[in-house]
């Protein structure tokens, strides 16, 4: 037992060391690649194009951090499937983090067991916060290029799976205790920054109800592809409102809906999908790829684009690309 505890402590210390190395480079840039809905099945030929695309994207973009926003795996054996995907990043010594989707724990292993596997892989920054709903809730601060302050905050939420309310069907919502957890930490970062909110991004799997509001608003600036309605929770628990009140979140990045990759601004926050990364193990009608987010130190907003095989598309700058010119 003591030996197991020591190993666990070593893994925690190692993950913390990787996290502390997240910082803007000497040129003031920090690049994130978002892979979503890999839906990988070990030794299934239909899934191999997902591994191929992951490696192509990593070769082309050379990111500082990789975010997996759920539904990494879609078949047994769950551990081999998960390791195969994540080791494509780990072998390159690139820090990565995972938040669960609604299908990851349907392959024979619980979220808790999958978390232990993910945590054991080198360069994983995936963490858990005890005492609140869900497994993959954690925060990744990105330091300034000189390492002296927190220049960007990345909030990662577990968006759960299916509704737990008998009378309400569909997908679950991010719970009130998770929202309070975010609010408390956001307030702490703001206070430490002299009362000014620290620019922040949020990552999770299932889109918020506001995605549908934004995408159907006739005056919204929307870039990308929308081939299906956002499969959001039927109930709205208020996370978007909390983000507006705290004043720090500039962009939200999700997956879940394989035929969407759009980005749309709603009430001053960019609501964006990643590009479906998986193969033909589930429904998909878009060439697979990834979303890329490039932050610039000291500047509001970010650049973002979609990387697919052999080229990029949909490059936009937030917020400039989403603001209507004065007439």
Short mmCIF file of C-alpha atoms in Angstrom, two decimals:
data_model
loop_
_atom_site.label_atom_id
_atom_site.label_comp_id
_atom_site.label_asym_id
_atom_site.label_seq_id
_atom_site.Cartn_x
_atom_site.Cartn_y
_atom_site.Cartn_z
CA UNK A 1 0.00 0.00 0.00
CA UNK A 2 2.80 2.44 0.89
CA UNK A 3 4.48 1.67 -2.43
CA UNK A 4 1.26 2.45 -4.32
CA UNK A 5 0.84 5.71 -2.42
CA UNK A 6 4.41 6.70 -3.26
CA UNK A 7 3.82 6.00 -6.95
CA UNK A 8 0.61 8.05 -6.85
CA UNK A 9 2.41 10.95 -5.14
CA UNK A 10 5.19 10.81 -7.73
CA UNK A 11 2.64 11.00 -10.54
CA UNK A 12 1.00 14.03 -8.90
CA UNK A 13 4.35 15.78 -8.49
CA UNK A 14 5.29 15.02 -12.11
CA UNK A 15 1.96 16.35 -13.41
CA UNK A 16 2.42 19.50 -11.33
CA UNK A 17 5.88 20.00 -12.79
CA UNK A 18 4.50 19.77 -16.34
CA UNK A 19 1.72 22.22 -15.47
CA UNK A 20 4.22 24.71 -14.05
CA UNK A 21 6.03 24.64 -17.40
CA UNK A 22 2.99 25.99 -19.24
CA UNK A 23 3.98 29.49 -20.25
CA UNK A 24 4.10 31.85 -23.18
CA UNK A 25 7.24 31.40 -25.26
CA UNK A 26 9.88 34.03 -25.85
CA UNK A 27 7.84 35.36 -28.78
CA UNK A 28 4.81 35.81 -26.54
CA UNK A 29 2.81 32.96 -28.09
CA UNK A 30 1.02 29.93 -26.64
CA UNK A 31 -0.65 27.41 -28.93
CA UNK A 32 -3.33 24.88 -27.99
CA UNK A 33 -4.56 22.04 -30.20
CA UNK A 34 -8.04 20.74 -29.38
CA UNK A 35 -8.82 17.16 -30.38
CA UNK A 36 -12.40 16.10 -29.80
CA UNK A 37 -14.52 13.00 -30.30
CA UNK A 38 -11.72 10.68 -31.37
CA UNK A 39 -14.10 7.75 -30.70
CA UNK A 40 -11.16 5.39 -30.96
CA UNK A 41 -11.56 1.61 -30.91
CA UNK A 42 -8.37 -0.39 -30.46
CA UNK A 43 -7.40 -2.44 -33.52
CA UNK A 44 -10.42 -1.28 -35.51
CA UNK A 45 -9.35 -0.25 -39.04
CA UNK A 46 -12.12 2.37 -39.15
CA UNK A 47 -10.35 4.25 -36.36
CA UNK A 48 -6.87 4.41 -37.85
CA UNK A 49 -7.49 7.64 -39.74
CA UNK A 50 -7.97 9.33 -36.34
CA UNK A 51 -4.44 8.36 -35.28
CA UNK A 52 -3.12 9.44 -38.66
CA UNK A 53 -4.78 12.83 -38.38
CA UNK A 54 -3.63 13.39 -34.79
CA UNK A 55 -0.03 12.90 -35.85
CA UNK A 56 -0.40 15.09 -38.93
CA UNK A 57 -1.85 17.92 -36.85
CA UNK A 58 0.87 17.64 -34.22
CA UNK A 59 3.56 17.65 -36.91
CA UNK A 60 2.10 20.74 -38.55
CA UNK A 61 1.22 22.78 -35.46
CA UNK A 62 3.79 21.81 -32.79
CA UNK A 63 1.50 22.96 -29.95
CA UNK A 64 2.42 23.89 -26.39
CA UNK A 65 -0.63 22.02 -25.04
CA UNK A 66 -3.15 19.47 -26.34
CA UNK A 67 -6.71 19.41 -25.00
CA UNK A 68 -8.92 16.35 -25.52
CA UNK A 69 -12.52 17.45 -25.05
CA UNK A 70 -14.23 14.13 -24.50
CA UNK A 71 -15.30 10.89 -26.16
CA UNK A 72 -11.70 9.83 -26.64
CA UNK A 73 -12.68 6.15 -26.81
CA UNK A 74 -15.64 4.22 -28.15
CA UNK A 75 -14.86 0.55 -27.60
CA UNK A 76 -13.13 -2.16 -25.63
CA UNK A 77 -10.48 -2.75 -24.47
CA UNK A 78 -10.86 0.67 -22.90
CA UNK A 79 -7.34 0.95 -21.49
CA UNK A 80 -5.57 0.03 -24.73
CA UNK A 81 -7.84 2.36 -26.67
CA UNK A 82 -7.15 5.27 -24.29
CA UNK A 83 -3.40 4.67 -24.13
CA UNK A 84 -3.08 4.38 -27.90
CA UNK A 85 -4.63 7.80 -28.44
CA UNK A 86 -2.88 9.67 -25.65
CA UNK A 87 0.53 8.17 -26.31
CA UNK A 88 0.54 9.85 -29.73
CA UNK A 89 0.95 13.11 -27.79
CA UNK A 90 2.95 11.80 -24.85
CA UNK A 91 5.69 10.30 -27.03
CA UNK A 92 6.34 13.81 -28.38
CA UNK A 93 6.73 15.16 -24.83
CA UNK A 94 3.83 17.57 -25.33
CA UNK A 95 1.73 18.33 -22.23
CA UNK A 96 -1.89 17.24 -22.65
CA UNK A 97 -5.12 17.18 -20.69
CA UNK A 98 -8.37 15.24 -20.98
CA UNK A 99 -11.92 15.94 -19.96
CA UNK A 100 -14.48 13.19 -20.31
CA UNK A 101 -17.37 12.95 -22.72
CA UNK A 102 -20.55 10.93 -22.37
CA UNK A 103 -19.15 7.80 -24.05
CA UNK A 104 -15.71 7.36 -22.45
CA UNK A 105 -16.97 5.42 -19.42
CA UNK A 106 -19.29 3.17 -21.46
CA UNK A 107 -16.45 0.88 -22.53
CA UNK A 108 -16.09 -1.23 -19.40
CA UNK A 109 -14.10 1.13 -17.16
CA UNK A 110 -15.39 3.84 -14.82
CA UNK A 111 -14.31 7.46 -15.04
CA UNK A 112 -12.28 6.98 -11.90
CA UNK A 113 -10.36 4.07 -13.41
CA UNK A 114 -9.87 5.89 -16.71
CA UNK A 115 -8.60 8.90 -14.79
CA UNK A 116 -5.97 6.72 -13.10
CA UNK A 117 -4.84 5.44 -16.51
CA UNK A 118 -4.68 8.93 -18.00
CA UNK A 119 -2.79 10.26 -14.99
CA UNK A 120 -0.17 7.53 -15.36
CA UNK A 121 0.79 8.58 -18.90
CA UNK A 122 3.79 10.94 -19.07
CA UNK A 123 3.01 14.61 -19.78
CA UNK A 124 -0.60 14.30 -18.63
CA UNK A 125 -1.90 17.39 -16.84
CA UNK A 126 -5.32 15.84 -16.27
CA UNK A 127 -6.44 16.33 -12.69
CA UNK A 128 -9.48 16.01 -10.47
CA UNK A 129 -10.98 18.29 -7.85
CA UNK A 130 -12.36 16.51 -4.82
CA UNK A 131 -15.71 17.51 -3.38
CA UNK A 132 -17.46 18.68 -6.55
CA UNK A 133 -19.50 16.88 -9.19
CA UNK A 134 -17.66 15.00 -11.92
CA UNK A 135 -14.15 13.66 -12.32
CA UNK A 136 -12.25 15.92 -14.72
CA UNK A 137 -12.59 19.40 -13.21
CA UNK A 138 -9.28 21.25 -13.00
CA UNK A 139 -7.46 24.48 -13.78
CA UNK A 140 -4.32 25.02 -15.85
CA UNK A 141 -2.65 28.43 -15.40
CA UNK A 142 -0.40 29.60 -18.24
CA UNK A 143 2.46 31.77 -17.01
CA UNK A 144 3.81 34.89 -18.66
CA UNK A 145 6.94 34.46 -20.77
CA UNK A 146 9.09 35.58 -17.85
CA UNK A 147 7.32 33.12 -15.55
CA UNK A 148 6.36 35.84 -13.08
CA UNK A 149 2.56 35.84 -13.26
CA UNK A 150 -0.50 33.93 -14.44
CA UNK A 151 -1.16 35.35 -17.91
CA UNK A 152 -4.00 33.03 -19.00
CA UNK A 153 -6.21 30.59 -17.10
CA UNK A 154 -7.64 27.42 -18.64
CA UNK A 155 -10.72 26.01 -16.88
CA UNK A 156 -11.59 22.39 -17.63
CA UNK A 157 -15.04 21.09 -16.68
CA UNK A 158 -16.57 17.63 -16.57
CA UNK A 159 -19.88 18.04 -18.43
CA UNK A 160 -21.10 14.60 -17.30
CA UNK A 161 -23.31 12.43 -19.50
CA UNK A 162 -27.08 12.07 -19.32
CA UNK A 163 -29.77 13.86 -17.35
CA UNK A 164 -30.15 12.61 -13.78
CA UNK A 165 -33.64 14.10 -13.43
CA UNK A 166 -36.30 11.51 -14.20
CA UNK A 167 -38.70 13.91 -15.89
CA UNK A 168 -35.99 15.51 -18.04
CA UNK A 169 -34.43 13.63 -20.93
CA UNK A 170 -31.27 14.30 -22.90
CA UNK A 171 -27.92 15.40 -21.53
CA UNK A 172 -26.81 16.50 -18.09
CA UNK A 173 -25.77 20.04 -17.20
CA UNK A 174 -22.67 21.33 -15.43
CA UNK A 175 -23.69 21.35 -11.77
CA UNK A 176 -24.05 24.29 -9.38
CA UNK A 177 -21.10 23.19 -7.25
CA UNK A 178 -18.86 23.20 -10.34
CA UNK A 179 -20.04 26.69 -11.18
CA UNK A 180 -19.33 27.85 -7.64
CA UNK A 181 -15.88 26.25 -7.84
CA UNK A 182 -15.19 28.24 -11.01
CA UNK A 183 -16.50 31.47 -9.50
CA UNK A 184 -14.35 31.13 -6.38
CA UNK A 185 -11.15 30.48 -8.33
CA UNK A 186 -11.93 33.18 -10.89
CA UNK A 187 -12.37 35.67 -8.06
CA UNK A 188 -9.07 34.62 -6.50
CA UNK A 189 -7.18 35.08 -9.78
CA UNK A 190 -8.82 38.48 -10.28
CA UNK A 191 -7.86 39.64 -6.79
CA UNK A 192 -4.28 38.46 -7.29
CA UNK A 193 -4.20 40.43 -10.56
CA UNK A 194 -5.05 43.73 -8.90
CA UNK A 195 -8.79 43.43 -9.44
CA UNK A 196 -8.50 42.85 -13.19
CA UNK A 197 -9.89 39.51 -14.49
CA UNK A 198 -7.22 37.25 -15.97
CA UNK A 199 -8.05 36.29 -19.60
CA UNK A 200 -9.39 32.74 -19.54
CA UNK A 201 -10.71 29.91 -21.71
CA UNK A 202 -13.04 27.01 -20.84
CA UNK A 203 -13.01 23.47 -22.22
CA UNK A 204 -15.61 20.71 -21.86
CA UNK A 205 -17.54 18.20 -23.96
CA UNK A 206 -21.27 18.95 -24.13
CA UNK A 207 -22.21 22.41 -25.47
CA UNK A 208 -24.15 24.93 -23.40
CA UNK A 209 -27.75 25.85 -24.33
CA UNK A 210 -26.40 29.25 -25.38
CA UNK A 211 -24.83 27.60 -28.46
CA UNK A 212 -28.31 27.24 -29.94
CA UNK A 213 -29.27 30.77 -28.94
CA UNK A 214 -26.19 32.20 -30.60
CA UNK A 215 -26.31 30.08 -33.77
CA UNK A 216 -29.92 30.99 -34.49
CA UNK A 217 -29.61 34.70 -33.77
CA UNK A 218 -29.81 36.47 -37.12
CA UNK A 219 -27.29 39.17 -36.20
CA UNK A 220 -24.63 36.80 -34.85
CA UNK A 221 -21.36 36.47 -36.73
CA UNK A 222 -20.85 32.74 -37.25
CA UNK A 223 -17.81 31.16 -38.93
CA UNK A 224 -17.65 27.49 -39.82
CA UNK A 225 -20.03 24.62 -40.39
CA UNK A 226 -23.34 24.00 -38.63
CA UNK A 227 -25.03 20.82 -39.86
CA UNK A 228 -26.92 19.92 -36.70
CA UNK A 229 -28.58 21.56 -33.72
CA UNK A 230 -26.37 21.69 -30.64
CA UNK A 231 -27.18 18.67 -28.46
CA UNK A 232 -27.15 20.76 -25.31
CA UNK A 233 -28.82 20.03 -21.95
CA UNK A 234 -32.54 20.75 -21.77
CA UNK A 235 -31.95 22.68 -18.55
CA UNK A 236 -29.65 25.67 -18.17
CA UNK A 237 -27.69 25.69 -14.91
CA UNK A 238 -26.22 29.17 -15.47
CA UNK A 239 -22.55 28.60 -16.27
CA UNK A 240 -22.58 31.11 -19.12
CA UNK A 241 -24.14 33.74 -16.85
CA UNK A 242 -21.45 33.08 -14.25
CA UNK A 243 -18.78 33.55 -16.91
CA UNK A 244 -20.24 36.90 -17.88
CA UNK A 245 -20.44 38.00 -14.25
CA UNK A 246 -16.83 37.04 -13.55
CA UNK A 247 -15.67 38.79 -16.73
CA UNK A 248 -12.71 36.55 -17.51
CA UNK A 249 -13.80 33.87 -20.00
CA UNK A 250 -13.14 34.88 -23.61
CA UNK A 251 -13.82 31.55 -25.31
CA UNK A 252 -15.57 28.22 -24.68
CA UNK A 253 -14.50 25.12 -26.62
CA UNK A 254 -16.56 21.92 -26.80
CA UNK A 255 -17.17 18.83 -28.95
CA UNK A 256 -20.00 16.28 -28.86
CA UNK A 257 -21.74 17.29 -32.11
CA UNK A 258 -19.68 15.72 -34.90
CA UNK A 259 -21.15 17.74 -37.76
CA UNK A 260 -20.48 21.15 -36.22
CA UNK A 261 -17.20 23.05 -36.14
CA UNK A 262 -18.45 26.63 -36.00
CA UNK A 263 -17.43 29.53 -33.82
CA UNK A 264 -19.97 32.22 -32.91
CA UNK A 265 -19.79 35.16 -30.54
CA UNK A 266 -22.56 35.44 -27.96
CA UNK A 267 -22.67 38.34 -25.52
CA UNK A 268 -18.95 38.95 -25.97
CA UNK A 269 -17.81 35.33 -25.47
CA UNK A 270 -16.78 33.06 -28.34
CA UNK A 271 -18.69 29.78 -28.34
CA UNK A 272 -16.73 27.32 -30.48
CA UNK A 273 -16.66 23.69 -31.46
CA UNK A 274 -13.56 21.68 -32.16
CA UNK A 275 -13.39 19.74 -35.43
CA UNK A 276 -14.36 16.07 -35.18
CA UNK A 277 -11.09 14.12 -34.91
CA UNK A 278 -12.32 10.52 -35.12
CA UNK A 279 -12.61 7.98 -37.88
CA UNK A 280 -15.65 6.09 -39.14
CA UNK A 281 -16.58 4.38 -35.87
CA UNK A 282 -19.53 6.78 -35.43
CA UNK A 283 -21.51 9.25 -37.54
CA UNK A 284 -19.50 12.01 -39.19
CA UNK A 285 -19.86 14.15 -42.30
CA UNK A 286 -16.81 16.40 -42.06
CA UNK A 287 -13.17 15.64 -42.90
CA UNK A 288 -11.55 14.94 -39.55
CA UNK A 289 -9.10 17.33 -37.96
CA UNK A 290 -8.62 19.63 -34.98
CA UNK A 291 -9.14 23.17 -33.77
CA UNK A 292 -6.07 25.29 -33.05
CA UNK A 293 -6.04 28.26 -30.66
CA UNK A 294 -3.12 30.67 -30.56
CA UNK A 295 -2.84 33.13 -27.68
CA UNK A 296 -0.64 36.22 -27.71
CA UNK A 297 0.73 37.45 -24.42
CA UNK A 298 -0.70 40.76 -23.29
CA UNK A 299 -3.32 40.91 -26.06
CA UNK A 300 -7.06 40.48 -25.69
CA UNK A 301 -8.54 37.52 -27.53
CA UNK A 302 -6.81 34.97 -29.75
CA UNK A 303 -6.51 33.52 -33.25
CA UNK A 304 -8.17 30.21 -34.04
CA UNK A 305 -8.45 27.96 -37.07
CA UNK A 306 -9.29 24.42 -38.16
CA UNK A 307 -6.49 22.08 -39.24
CA UNK A 308 -7.47 19.21 -41.55
CA UNK A 309 -5.43 17.01 -43.87
CA UNK A 310 -2.85 19.09 -45.76
CA UNK A 311 -4.36 22.50 -45.06
CA UNK A 312 -6.06 24.91 -42.66
CA UNK A 313 -9.40 26.70 -42.94
CA UNK A 314 -11.70 29.11 -41.13
CA UNK A 315 -8.96 31.24 -39.58
CA UNK A 316 -10.46 34.02 -37.47
CA UNK A 317 -9.30 36.47 -34.85
CA UNK A 318 -11.40 36.94 -31.75
CA UNK A 319 -12.95 39.40 -31.18
CA UNK A 320 -12.11 41.41 -34.33
CA UNK A 321 -13.57 38.96 -36.88
CA UNK A 322 -16.89 38.88 -35.01
CA UNK A 323 -17.47 42.61 -34.67
CA UNK A 324 -19.63 44.34 -37.26
CA UNK A 325 -18.00 47.43 -38.80
CA UNK A 326 -19.53 50.79 -37.99
CA UNK A 327 -21.66 52.12 -40.82
#
